[in-house]
Amino acid sequence: MSSDPLDTLAPSGETVFDYDRRHLLTYAELLDAEKDGIPWQDGALEILGIDPVTDASRAQACWDSHLARARWITGAGLRIAIAAFGEQARAASHRRR
């Protein structure tokens, strides 16, 4: 789980945001959990840090939206994501000089 707080809903659309870069590890963990057949409730608690018993609607919405975003970034949005992350890295490098 990222140390950066998660929004209930991940970004959507065909633009890559800094939020996506900050949560790449979370996206990868969600994809791994899905591939391994982990129940979303277990993943919500372990990966997202949201208790699906006490906050079921938020846990489900957060799981669904972040998993959908992870699928988009590693699928149809991959080219856009690579370009965006490259731009962000170059901008950060220039700021450090």
mmCIF file of C-alpha atoms in Angstrom:
data_model
loop_
_atom_site.group_PDB
_atom_site.id
_atom_site.type_symbol
_atom_site.label_atom_id
_atom_site.label_comp_id
_atom_site.label_asym_id
_atom_site.label_seq_id
_atom_site.Cartn_x
_atom_site.Cartn_y
_atom_site.Cartn_z
ATOM 1 C CA MET A 1 0.000 0.000 0.000
ATOM 2 C CA SER A 2 1.252 3.461 -0.884
ATOM 3 C CA SER A 3 1.959 5.913 1.939
ATOM 4 C CA ASP A 4 0.090 8.523 -0.111
ATOM 5 C CA PRO A 5 -3.599 8.567 0.882
ATOM 6 C CA LEU A 6 -6.002 7.029 -1.598
ATOM 7 C CA ASP A 7 -8.998 8.886 -2.932
ATOM 8 C CA THR A 8 -12.173 6.841 -2.842
ATOM 9 C CA LEU A 9 -12.308 7.017 -6.632
ATOM 10 C CA ALA A 10 -9.260 6.759 -8.864
ATOM 11 C CA PRO A 11 -8.909 9.210 -11.744
ATOM 12 C CA SER A 12 -10.671 8.281 -14.943
ATOM 13 C CA GLY A 13 -10.409 9.221 -18.574
ATOM 14 C CA GLU A 14 -7.460 9.207 -20.937
ATOM 15 C CA THR A 15 -5.208 11.594 -19.040
ATOM 16 C CA VAL A 16 -2.503 10.364 -16.681
ATOM 17 C CA PHE A 17 -2.193 12.301 -13.447
ATOM 18 C CA ASP A 18 0.483 12.620 -10.784
ATOM 19 C CA TYR A 19 -1.940 10.630 -8.597
ATOM 20 C CA ASP A 20 -1.446 7.686 -10.965
ATOM 21 C CA ARG A 21 2.337 7.901 -10.678
ATOM 22 C CA ARG A 22 2.132 8.046 -6.888
ATOM 23 C CA HIS A 23 -0.095 4.964 -6.819
ATOM 24 C CA LEU A 24 1.617 2.717 -9.372
ATOM 25 C CA LEU A 25 2.586 0.254 -6.642
ATOM 26 C CA THR A 26 -1.021 0.088 -5.473
ATOM 27 C CA TYR A 27 -2.182 -0.507 -9.046
ATOM 28 C CA ALA A 28 0.354 -3.333 -9.409
ATOM 29 C CA GLU A 29 -0.756 -4.902 -6.122
ATOM 30 C CA LEU A 30 -4.400 -4.773 -7.221
ATOM 31 C CA LEU A 31 -3.596 -6.453 -10.529
ATOM 32 C CA ASP A 32 -1.591 -9.155 -8.732
ATOM 33 C CA ALA A 33 -4.414 -9.733 -6.246
ATOM 34 C CA GLU A 34 -6.926 -10.066 -9.059
ATOM 35 C CA LYS A 35 -4.650 -12.473 -10.955
ATOM 36 C CA ASP A 36 -4.190 -14.548 -7.796
ATOM 37 C CA GLY A 37 -7.948 -14.721 -7.178
ATOM 38 C CA ILE A 38 -7.814 -12.785 -3.907
ATOM 39 C CA PRO A 39 -11.341 -11.778 -2.828
ATOM 40 C CA TRP A 40 -11.837 -8.035 -3.221
ATOM 41 C CA GLN A 41 -12.715 -7.729 0.480
ATOM 42 C CA ASP A 42 -9.316 -9.110 1.494
ATOM 43 C CA GLY A 43 -7.581 -6.898 -1.054
ATOM 44 C CA ALA A 44 -9.466 -3.816 0.075
ATOM 45 C CA LEU A 45 -8.287 -4.356 3.628
ATOM 46 C CA GLU A 46 -4.700 -5.402 2.873
ATOM 47 C CA ILE A 47 -3.897 -3.234 -0.153
ATOM 48 C CA LEU A 48 -6.185 -0.234 0.171
ATOM 49 C CA GLY A 49 -6.349 -0.127 3.957
ATOM 50 C CA ILE A 50 -10.156 0.103 3.966
ATOM 51 C CA ASP A 51 -12.197 -2.249 6.132
ATOM 52 C CA PRO A 52 -14.915 -3.771 3.937
ATOM 53 C CA VAL A 53 -16.978 -4.665 7.008
ATOM 54 C CA THR A 54 -17.164 -1.203 8.556
ATOM 55 C CA ASP A 55 -16.996 0.789 5.295
ATOM 56 C CA ALA A 56 -18.351 -1.579 2.653
ATOM 57 C CA SER A 57 -19.511 0.931 0.049
ATOM 58 C CA ARG A 58 -16.268 2.938 0.146
ATOM 59 C CA ALA A 59 -14.147 -0.225 0.082
ATOM 60 C CA GLN A 60 -16.011 -1.591 -2.949
ATOM 61 C CA ALA A 61 -15.940 1.744 -4.822
ATOM 62 C CA CYS A 62 -12.241 2.254 -4.103
ATOM 63 C CA TRP A 63 -11.379 -1.314 -5.142
ATOM 64 C CA ASP A 64 -13.418 -1.154 -8.332
ATOM 65 C CA SER A 65 -12.210 2.259 -9.489
ATOM 66 C CA HIS A 66 -8.533 1.685 -8.704
ATOM 67 C CA LEU A 67 -8.550 -1.760 -10.307
ATOM 68 C CA ALA A 68 -10.211 -0.309 -13.409
ATOM 69 C CA ARG A 69 -7.556 2.415 -13.503
ATOM 70 C CA ALA A 70 -4.781 -0.162 -13.117
ATOM 71 C CA ARG A 71 -6.214 -2.153 -16.019
ATOM 72 C CA TRP A 72 -6.424 0.967 -18.191
ATOM 73 C CA ILE A 73 -2.854 2.073 -17.413
ATOM 74 C CA THR A 74 -1.456 -1.361 -18.235
ATOM 75 C CA GLY A 75 -3.698 -1.805 -21.262
ATOM 76 C CA ALA A 76 -5.172 0.849 -23.527
ATOM 77 C CA GLY A 77 -3.492 3.685 -21.629
ATOM 78 C CA LEU A 78 0.016 2.237 -21.551
ATOM 79 C CA ARG A 79 1.439 4.461 -24.269
ATOM 80 C CA ILE A 80 -0.109 7.557 -22.669
ATOM 81 C CA ALA A 81 1.157 6.522 -19.223
ATOM 82 C CA ILE A 82 4.720 5.904 -20.412
ATOM 83 C CA ALA A 83 4.815 9.291 -22.110
ATOM 84 C CA ALA A 84 3.344 11.044 -19.057
ATOM 85 C CA PHE A 85 5.655 9.360 -16.565
ATOM 86 C CA GLY A 86 8.624 10.208 -18.768
ATOM 87 C CA GLU A 87 7.571 13.867 -18.866
ATOM 88 C CA GLN A 88 7.147 13.930 -15.093
ATOM 89 C CA ALA A 89 10.610 12.423 -14.576
ATOM 90 C CA ARG A 90 12.229 14.935 -16.931
ATOM 91 C CA ALA A 91 10.459 17.835 -15.212
ATOM 92 C CA ALA A 92 11.593 16.615 -11.789
ATOM 93 C CA SER A 93 15.151 16.258 -13.062
ATOM 94 C CA HIS A 94 15.180 19.836 -14.338
ATOM 95 C CA ARG A 95 13.827 21.162 -11.016
ATOM 96 C CA ARG A 96 16.728 19.527 -9.141
ATOM 97 C CA ARG A 97 19.391 21.267 -11.208
#
